Amino acid sequence: MKIVIASDHGGFALKEKLKPYIQGELGHECLDYGCYREEACDYPDYAFLVAEAVANGLCDRGIMIDGAGIGSAIAANKIPGVRAAVCNEIYTARNSRAHNDANLMTMGSMVVGLGLAKEIVRVWLSTEFAGERHARRVEKIVGLERRLYS
């Protein structure tokens, strides 16, 4: 898969450690959309870049890291076609993919350490959408977007 990853300044260090893991151990292509240093910056700018790449089909899935993961999820979910989920633990990572077909995950660098972050990313990237009854629910979410943005 082609994965886009980005962070704000608070998530920069964790992003830098996750990129080689995603590429090396997990074997996915990983595109870094910033930020590129620890100087203060605004998470909505980078969440938008990740969301846009996913929504436009340039990347299969996106990962955005900020301090808590919440602000980036809120920003990313403003982009039609994006289903962003805050994944700061394993259950939510698996559930967001299996039940909600999330195509963008956010994570909080102040909430998770590197070991847990790697496992969350591994689970999220390897979990397939379960379909069936969940497909009907996801289609309702997509239908809301159509009503709001058409």
Short mmCIF file of N, CA and C in Angstrom, two decimals:
data_model
loop_
_atom_site.label_atom_id
_atom_site.label_comp_id
_atom_site.label_asym_id
_atom_site.label_seq_id
_atom_site.Cartn_x
_atom_site.Cartn_y
_atom_site.Cartn_z
N MET A 1 0.84 -1.19 0.00
CA MET A 1 0.00 0.00 0.00
C MET A 1 0.88 1.24 0.00
N LYS A 2 0.31 2.31 -0.47
CA LYS A 2 0.96 3.62 -0.42
C LYS A 2 0.34 4.38 0.76
N ILE A 3 1.18 4.70 1.74
CA ILE A 3 0.75 5.35 2.97
C ILE A 3 1.31 6.76 3.01
N VAL A 4 0.47 7.74 3.29
CA VAL A 4 0.93 9.11 3.51
C VAL A 4 0.95 9.33 5.03
N ILE A 5 2.02 9.95 5.50
CA ILE A 5 2.16 10.22 6.93
C ILE A 5 2.58 11.68 7.11
N ALA A 6 2.10 12.28 8.17
CA ALA A 6 2.48 13.66 8.50
C ALA A 6 2.30 13.85 9.99
N SER A 7 2.78 15.00 10.46
CA SER A 7 2.65 15.33 11.87
C SER A 7 2.74 16.83 12.04
N ASP A 8 2.37 17.27 13.23
CA ASP A 8 2.73 18.63 13.64
C ASP A 8 4.05 18.51 14.41
N HIS A 9 4.49 19.60 15.01
CA HIS A 9 5.76 19.58 15.74
C HIS A 9 5.75 18.59 16.90
N GLY A 10 4.60 18.45 17.55
CA GLY A 10 4.51 17.53 18.68
C GLY A 10 4.61 16.07 18.29
N GLY A 11 4.22 15.75 17.08
CA GLY A 11 4.29 14.37 16.60
C GLY A 11 5.49 14.06 15.74
N PHE A 12 6.33 15.07 15.51
CA PHE A 12 7.46 14.92 14.59
C PHE A 12 8.38 13.75 14.95
N ALA A 13 8.81 13.67 16.20
CA ALA A 13 9.76 12.62 16.60
C ALA A 13 9.16 11.23 16.40
N LEU A 14 7.90 11.04 16.76
CA LEU A 14 7.26 9.74 16.58
C LEU A 14 7.09 9.42 15.10
N LYS A 15 6.72 10.39 14.31
CA LYS A 15 6.60 10.19 12.86
C LYS A 15 7.91 9.71 12.27
N GLU A 16 8.99 10.35 12.66
CA GLU A 16 10.31 9.99 12.13
C GLU A 16 10.69 8.55 12.48
N LYS A 17 10.23 8.05 13.61
CA LYS A 17 10.51 6.67 14.01
C LYS A 17 9.57 5.67 13.35
N LEU A 18 8.37 6.10 13.01
CA LEU A 18 7.40 5.20 12.38
C LEU A 18 7.65 5.01 10.88
N LYS A 19 8.19 6.03 10.22
CA LYS A 19 8.42 5.92 8.76
C LYS A 19 9.26 4.71 8.39
N PRO A 20 10.44 4.50 8.99
CA PRO A 20 11.23 3.33 8.60
C PRO A 20 10.55 2.01 8.98
N TYR A 21 9.76 2.01 10.03
CA TYR A 21 9.00 0.81 10.42
C TYR A 21 7.96 0.47 9.36
N ILE A 22 7.22 1.47 8.90
CA ILE A 22 6.19 1.25 7.88
C ILE A 22 6.82 0.75 6.58
N GLN A 23 7.94 1.35 6.20
CA GLN A 23 8.60 0.97 4.95
C GLN A 23 9.36 -0.35 5.09
N GLY A 24 10.14 -0.47 6.14
CA GLY A 24 11.01 -1.63 6.29
C GLY A 24 10.29 -2.87 6.76
N GLU A 25 9.84 -2.86 7.99
CA GLU A 25 9.23 -4.04 8.58
C GLU A 25 7.86 -4.38 8.00
N LEU A 26 7.06 -3.36 7.71
CA LEU A 26 5.71 -3.62 7.18
C LEU A 26 5.68 -3.66 5.66
N GLY A 27 6.69 -3.11 5.00
CA GLY A 27 6.81 -3.23 3.56
C GLY A 27 5.90 -2.36 2.72
N HIS A 28 5.49 -1.22 3.25
CA HIS A 28 4.62 -0.30 2.50
C HIS A 28 5.43 0.89 2.02
N GLU A 29 4.98 1.49 0.93
CA GLU A 29 5.56 2.76 0.50
C GLU A 29 5.04 3.82 1.47
N CYS A 30 5.92 4.73 1.88
CA CYS A 30 5.53 5.73 2.87
C CYS A 30 5.97 7.11 2.40
N LEU A 31 5.00 7.98 2.17
CA LEU A 31 5.27 9.35 1.74
C LEU A 31 5.13 10.30 2.92
N ASP A 32 6.13 11.12 3.15
CA ASP A 32 6.14 12.06 4.26
C ASP A 32 5.69 13.43 3.77
N TYR A 33 4.54 13.92 4.28
CA TYR A 33 3.99 15.22 3.89
C TYR A 33 4.27 16.30 4.93
N GLY A 34 5.25 16.07 5.82
CA GLY A 34 5.63 17.08 6.79
C GLY A 34 5.07 16.78 8.17
N CYS A 35 5.32 17.61 9.09
CA CYS A 35 6.29 18.67 9.10
C CYS A 35 7.70 18.06 9.09
N TYR A 36 8.68 18.90 8.86
CA TYR A 36 10.04 18.38 8.67
C TYR A 36 11.01 18.81 9.75
N ARG A 37 10.51 19.41 10.80
CA ARG A 37 11.35 19.79 11.96
C ARG A 37 10.43 20.05 13.15
N GLU A 38 11.04 20.24 14.30
CA GLU A 38 10.27 20.36 15.54
C GLU A 38 9.82 21.78 15.86
N GLU A 39 9.97 22.71 14.92
CA GLU A 39 9.49 24.07 15.15
C GLU A 39 7.96 24.07 15.16
N ALA A 40 7.38 24.91 16.00
CA ALA A 40 5.93 24.96 16.15
C ALA A 40 5.24 25.18 14.80
N CYS A 41 4.18 24.40 14.59
CA CYS A 41 3.37 24.50 13.38
C CYS A 41 1.94 24.09 13.74
N ASP A 42 1.04 24.21 12.80
CA ASP A 42 -0.37 23.97 13.07
C ASP A 42 -0.84 22.65 12.47
N TYR A 43 -1.36 21.76 13.33
CA TYR A 43 -1.79 20.43 12.89
C TYR A 43 -2.86 20.45 11.80
N PRO A 44 -3.80 21.42 11.75
CA PRO A 44 -4.79 21.37 10.67
C PRO A 44 -4.17 21.43 9.27
N ASP A 45 -3.07 22.14 9.13
CA ASP A 45 -2.42 22.25 7.83
C ASP A 45 -1.94 20.89 7.34
N TYR A 46 -1.36 20.12 8.22
CA TYR A 46 -0.82 18.81 7.84
C TYR A 46 -1.91 17.75 7.77
N ALA A 47 -2.90 17.84 8.64
CA ALA A 47 -4.04 16.91 8.57
C ALA A 47 -4.76 17.08 7.23
N PHE A 48 -4.86 18.33 6.76
CA PHE A 48 -5.48 18.57 5.45
C PHE A 48 -4.68 17.92 4.33
N LEU A 49 -3.36 18.04 4.36
CA LEU A 49 -2.54 17.44 3.30
C LEU A 49 -2.70 15.93 3.25
N VAL A 50 -2.71 15.29 4.41
CA VAL A 50 -2.90 13.84 4.47
C VAL A 50 -4.30 13.48 3.97
N ALA A 51 -5.31 14.18 4.46
CA ALA A 51 -6.70 13.90 4.07
C ALA A 51 -6.90 14.09 2.58
N GLU A 52 -6.34 15.14 2.02
CA GLU A 52 -6.47 15.40 0.60
C GLU A 52 -5.83 14.28 -0.23
N ALA A 53 -4.67 13.81 0.18
CA ALA A 53 -3.99 12.72 -0.55
C ALA A 53 -4.81 11.44 -0.52
N VAL A 54 -5.47 11.17 0.60
CA VAL A 54 -6.32 9.98 0.71
C VAL A 54 -7.60 10.17 -0.10
N ALA A 55 -8.25 11.31 0.07
CA ALA A 55 -9.53 11.57 -0.62
C ALA A 55 -9.36 11.57 -2.14
N ASN A 56 -8.22 12.07 -2.63
CA ASN A 56 -7.97 12.12 -4.07
C ASN A 56 -7.43 10.82 -4.64
N GLY A 57 -7.22 9.82 -3.79
CA GLY A 57 -6.73 8.53 -4.25
C GLY A 57 -5.24 8.48 -4.54
N LEU A 58 -4.51 9.50 -4.15
CA LEU A 58 -3.05 9.48 -4.34
C LEU A 58 -2.38 8.47 -3.42
N CYS A 59 -3.00 8.24 -2.26
CA CYS A 59 -2.49 7.26 -1.30
C CYS A 59 -3.65 6.39 -0.84
N ASP A 60 -3.33 5.16 -0.45
CA ASP A 60 -4.36 4.23 0.00
C ASP A 60 -4.89 4.57 1.39
N ARG A 61 -3.98 4.95 2.28
CA ARG A 61 -4.37 5.32 3.64
C ARG A 61 -3.44 6.40 4.16
N GLY A 62 -3.90 7.08 5.22
CA GLY A 62 -3.11 8.15 5.80
C GLY A 62 -2.96 8.00 7.29
N ILE A 63 -1.85 8.52 7.79
CA ILE A 63 -1.56 8.54 9.22
C ILE A 63 -1.12 9.96 9.58
N MET A 64 -1.75 10.53 10.60
CA MET A 64 -1.44 11.87 11.06
C MET A 64 -1.19 11.81 12.56
N ILE A 65 -0.08 12.43 13.00
CA ILE A 65 0.31 12.38 14.41
C ILE A 65 0.41 13.80 14.95
N ASP A 66 -0.32 14.05 16.03
CA ASP A 66 -0.19 15.30 16.77
C ASP A 66 -0.08 14.94 18.25
N GLY A 67 -0.35 15.85 19.14
CA GLY A 67 -0.20 15.56 20.56
C GLY A 67 -1.18 14.54 21.10
N ALA A 68 -2.46 14.69 20.77
CA ALA A 68 -3.49 13.77 21.27
C ALA A 68 -4.16 12.97 20.17
N GLY A 69 -4.08 13.44 18.93
CA GLY A 69 -4.75 12.78 17.80
C GLY A 69 -6.13 13.33 17.53
N ILE A 70 -6.67 14.08 18.44
CA ILE A 70 -8.06 14.53 18.33
C ILE A 70 -8.22 15.66 17.32
N GLY A 71 -7.43 16.70 17.45
CA GLY A 71 -7.56 17.85 16.54
C GLY A 71 -7.35 17.47 15.10
N SER A 72 -6.39 16.61 14.84
CA SER A 72 -6.13 16.19 13.46
C SER A 72 -7.28 15.38 12.90
N ALA A 73 -7.92 14.55 13.72
CA ALA A 73 -9.07 13.79 13.25
C ALA A 73 -10.23 14.72 12.91
N ILE A 74 -10.45 15.71 13.75
CA ILE A 74 -11.52 16.67 13.49
C ILE A 74 -11.26 17.39 12.17
N ALA A 75 -10.04 17.85 11.97
CA ALA A 75 -9.69 18.56 10.73
C ALA A 75 -9.81 17.65 9.52
N ALA A 76 -9.26 16.46 9.59
CA ALA A 76 -9.27 15.53 8.45
C ALA A 76 -10.69 15.14 8.05
N ASN A 77 -11.56 15.00 9.03
CA ASN A 77 -12.93 14.57 8.74
C ASN A 77 -13.76 15.66 8.06
N LYS A 78 -13.21 16.84 7.89
CA LYS A 78 -13.90 17.88 7.12
C LYS A 78 -13.78 17.65 5.62
N ILE A 79 -12.86 16.77 5.21
CA ILE A 79 -12.61 16.53 3.79
C ILE A 79 -13.50 15.39 3.32
N PRO A 80 -14.37 15.63 2.33
CA PRO A 80 -15.23 14.56 1.82
C PRO A 80 -14.41 13.36 1.35
N GLY A 81 -14.89 12.17 1.71
CA GLY A 81 -14.21 10.94 1.34
C GLY A 81 -13.26 10.42 2.39
N VAL A 82 -13.06 11.19 3.45
CA VAL A 82 -12.15 10.77 4.51
C VAL A 82 -12.96 10.29 5.71
N ARG A 83 -12.53 9.16 6.24
CA ARG A 83 -13.08 8.63 7.48
C ARG A 83 -11.89 8.46 8.43
N ALA A 84 -11.62 9.51 9.20
CA ALA A 84 -10.48 9.53 10.12
C ALA A 84 -10.91 9.09 11.50
N ALA A 85 -10.07 8.28 12.13
CA ALA A 85 -10.34 7.78 13.47
C ALA A 85 -9.12 8.00 14.36
N VAL A 86 -9.37 8.43 15.58
CA VAL A 86 -8.31 8.53 16.57
C VAL A 86 -8.01 7.12 17.06
N CYS A 87 -6.78 6.70 16.91
CA CYS A 87 -6.37 5.34 17.29
C CYS A 87 -5.19 5.42 18.25
N ASN A 88 -5.50 5.51 19.53
CA ASN A 88 -4.45 5.56 20.55
C ASN A 88 -4.34 4.25 21.31
N GLU A 89 -5.04 3.22 20.84
CA GLU A 89 -4.92 1.88 21.40
C GLU A 89 -5.36 0.86 20.35
N ILE A 90 -5.09 -0.40 20.61
CA ILE A 90 -5.25 -1.47 19.62
C ILE A 90 -6.71 -1.69 19.23
N TYR A 91 -7.62 -1.75 20.20
CA TYR A 91 -9.01 -2.06 19.89
C TYR A 91 -9.60 -1.06 18.90
N THR A 92 -9.38 0.22 19.13
CA THR A 92 -9.92 1.25 18.24
C THR A 92 -9.29 1.16 16.86
N ALA A 93 -8.01 0.85 16.80
CA ALA A 93 -7.35 0.70 15.50
C ALA A 93 -8.01 -0.41 14.69
N ARG A 94 -8.21 -1.55 15.31
CA ARG A 94 -8.84 -2.69 14.61
C ARG A 94 -10.30 -2.37 14.26
N ASN A 95 -11.04 -1.84 15.21
CA ASN A 95 -12.45 -1.56 15.00
C ASN A 95 -12.67 -0.50 13.92
N SER A 96 -11.83 0.53 13.90
CA SER A 96 -12.00 1.60 12.92
C SER A 96 -11.85 1.10 11.49
N ARG A 97 -11.03 0.09 11.30
CA ARG A 97 -10.87 -0.51 9.97
C ARG A 97 -11.98 -1.52 9.69
N ALA A 98 -12.19 -2.45 10.60
CA ALA A 98 -13.14 -3.54 10.38
C ALA A 98 -14.58 -3.05 10.29
N HIS A 99 -14.95 -2.10 11.11
CA HIS A 99 -16.35 -1.65 11.17
C HIS A 99 -16.62 -0.36 10.41
N ASN A 100 -15.64 0.54 10.37
CA ASN A 100 -15.88 1.87 9.79
C ASN A 100 -15.13 2.12 8.49
N ASP A 101 -14.31 1.18 8.07
CA ASP A 101 -13.49 1.33 6.86
C ASP A 101 -12.72 2.65 6.89
N ALA A 102 -12.16 2.97 8.08
CA ALA A 102 -11.38 4.21 8.22
C ALA A 102 -10.21 4.19 7.24
N ASN A 103 -10.02 5.31 6.57
CA ASN A 103 -8.91 5.40 5.62
C ASN A 103 -7.82 6.35 6.10
N LEU A 104 -8.00 6.92 7.28
CA LEU A 104 -7.01 7.80 7.87
C LEU A 104 -7.05 7.59 9.38
N MET A 105 -5.89 7.38 9.96
CA MET A 105 -5.84 7.26 11.42
C MET A 105 -5.01 8.41 11.97
N THR A 106 -5.42 8.85 13.15
CA THR A 106 -4.64 9.85 13.86
C THR A 106 -4.19 9.24 15.17
N MET A 107 -3.09 9.78 15.67
CA MET A 107 -2.50 9.23 16.88
C MET A 107 -1.89 10.37 17.68
N GLY A 108 -1.89 10.22 19.00
CA GLY A 108 -1.32 11.23 19.87
C GLY A 108 0.04 10.84 20.41
N SER A 109 1.04 11.61 20.06
CA SER A 109 2.40 11.31 20.52
C SER A 109 2.56 11.49 22.03
N MET A 110 1.66 12.26 22.64
CA MET A 110 1.70 12.44 24.09
C MET A 110 0.92 11.34 24.81
N VAL A 111 0.26 10.48 24.03
CA VAL A 111 -0.58 9.43 24.59
C VAL A 111 0.07 8.06 24.47
N VAL A 112 0.76 7.81 23.36
CA VAL A 112 1.35 6.49 23.10
C VAL A 112 2.87 6.59 22.97
N GLY A 113 3.54 5.54 23.39
CA GLY A 113 4.98 5.42 23.19
C GLY A 113 5.26 4.71 21.87
N LEU A 114 6.52 4.58 21.54
CA LEU A 114 6.91 4.00 20.25
C LEU A 114 6.46 2.56 20.09
N GLY A 115 6.62 1.73 21.09
CA GLY A 115 6.23 0.32 20.98
C GLY A 115 4.75 0.17 20.69
N LEU A 116 3.92 0.86 21.44
CA LEU A 116 2.48 0.80 21.22
C LEU A 116 2.12 1.42 19.88
N ALA A 117 2.76 2.52 19.52
CA ALA A 117 2.47 3.16 18.23
C ALA A 117 2.73 2.20 17.07
N LYS A 118 3.83 1.47 17.13
CA LYS A 118 4.13 0.49 16.07
C LYS A 118 3.04 -0.57 15.97
N GLU A 119 2.61 -1.07 17.12
CA GLU A 119 1.58 -2.11 17.11
C GLU A 119 0.24 -1.56 16.60
N ILE A 120 -0.10 -0.35 16.98
CA ILE A 120 -1.33 0.28 16.49
C ILE A 120 -1.27 0.41 14.98
N VAL A 121 -0.17 0.89 14.45
CA VAL A 121 -0.02 1.06 13.00
C VAL A 121 -0.08 -0.30 12.30
N ARG A 122 0.60 -1.30 12.84
CA ARG A 122 0.57 -2.64 12.24
C ARG A 122 -0.85 -3.19 12.17
N VAL A 123 -1.56 -3.10 13.27
CA VAL A 123 -2.94 -3.61 13.32
C VAL A 123 -3.82 -2.82 12.35
N TRP A 124 -3.70 -1.50 12.36
CA TRP A 124 -4.55 -0.67 11.51
C TRP A 124 -4.30 -0.94 10.03
N LEU A 125 -3.05 -1.08 9.65
CA LEU A 125 -2.73 -1.32 8.24
C LEU A 125 -3.07 -2.74 7.79
N SER A 126 -3.09 -3.69 8.70
CA SER A 126 -3.35 -5.08 8.31
C SER A 126 -4.81 -5.51 8.44
N THR A 127 -5.63 -4.69 9.08
CA THR A 127 -7.04 -5.05 9.27
C THR A 127 -7.85 -4.67 8.04
N GLU A 128 -8.60 -5.63 7.53
CA GLU A 128 -9.46 -5.39 6.38
C GLU A 128 -10.85 -4.96 6.85
N PHE A 129 -11.57 -4.28 5.98
CA PHE A 129 -12.96 -3.90 6.25
C PHE A 129 -13.82 -5.16 6.25
N ALA A 130 -14.64 -5.34 7.27
CA ALA A 130 -15.45 -6.55 7.42
C ALA A 130 -16.66 -6.57 6.49
N GLY A 131 -17.07 -5.42 5.96
CA GLY A 131 -18.21 -5.39 5.05
C GLY A 131 -19.50 -5.78 5.74
N GLU A 132 -20.36 -6.51 5.01
CA GLU A 132 -21.66 -6.98 5.48
C GLU A 132 -22.45 -5.87 6.16
N ARG A 133 -22.89 -6.08 7.40
CA ARG A 133 -23.74 -5.08 8.05
C ARG A 133 -23.03 -3.74 8.22
N HIS A 134 -21.71 -3.77 8.29
CA HIS A 134 -20.94 -2.53 8.45
C HIS A 134 -20.94 -1.72 7.15
N ALA A 135 -21.01 -2.39 6.02
CA ALA A 135 -21.03 -1.69 4.72
C ALA A 135 -22.25 -0.78 4.63
N ARG A 136 -23.37 -1.24 5.11
CA ARG A 136 -24.60 -0.42 5.09
C ARG A 136 -24.41 0.85 5.92
N ARG A 137 -23.75 0.72 7.02
CA ARG A 137 -23.54 1.87 7.91
C ARG A 137 -22.54 2.85 7.32
N VAL A 138 -21.48 2.33 6.74
CA VAL A 138 -20.51 3.21 6.08
C VAL A 138 -21.17 3.92 4.91
N GLU A 139 -22.01 3.23 4.17
CA GLU A 139 -22.71 3.87 3.05
C GLU A 139 -23.61 5.00 3.55
N LYS A 140 -24.18 4.88 4.72
CA LYS A 140 -24.97 5.97 5.29
C LYS A 140 -24.09 7.18 5.58
N ILE A 141 -22.87 6.95 6.05
CA ILE A 141 -21.93 8.05 6.28
C ILE A 141 -21.60 8.73 4.96
N VAL A 142 -21.32 7.94 3.94
CA VAL A 142 -21.03 8.48 2.61
C VAL A 142 -22.24 9.25 2.09
N GLY A 143 -23.43 8.75 2.35
CA GLY A 143 -24.65 9.44 1.94
C GLY A 143 -24.79 10.81 2.60
N LEU A 144 -24.40 10.92 3.85
CA LEU A 144 -24.42 12.22 4.53
C LEU A 144 -23.50 13.20 3.82
N GLU A 145 -22.33 12.74 3.43
CA GLU A 145 -21.40 13.61 2.69
C GLU A 145 -22.01 14.08 1.39
N ARG A 146 -22.65 13.17 0.68
CA ARG A 146 -23.29 13.55 -0.60
C ARG A 146 -24.32 14.62 -0.39
N ARG A 147 -25.13 14.49 0.66
CA ARG A 147 -26.16 15.51 0.95
C ARG A 147 -25.54 16.84 1.29
N LEU A 148 -24.47 16.82 2.05
CA LEU A 148 -23.86 18.06 2.52
C LEU A 148 -23.00 18.76 1.45
N TYR A 149 -22.37 17.98 0.58
CA TYR A 149 -21.39 18.55 -0.34
C TYR A 149 -21.79 18.49 -1.80
N SER A 150 -23.03 18.18 -2.09
CA SER A 150 -23.42 18.15 -3.50
C SER A 150 -24.21 19.37 -3.90
#
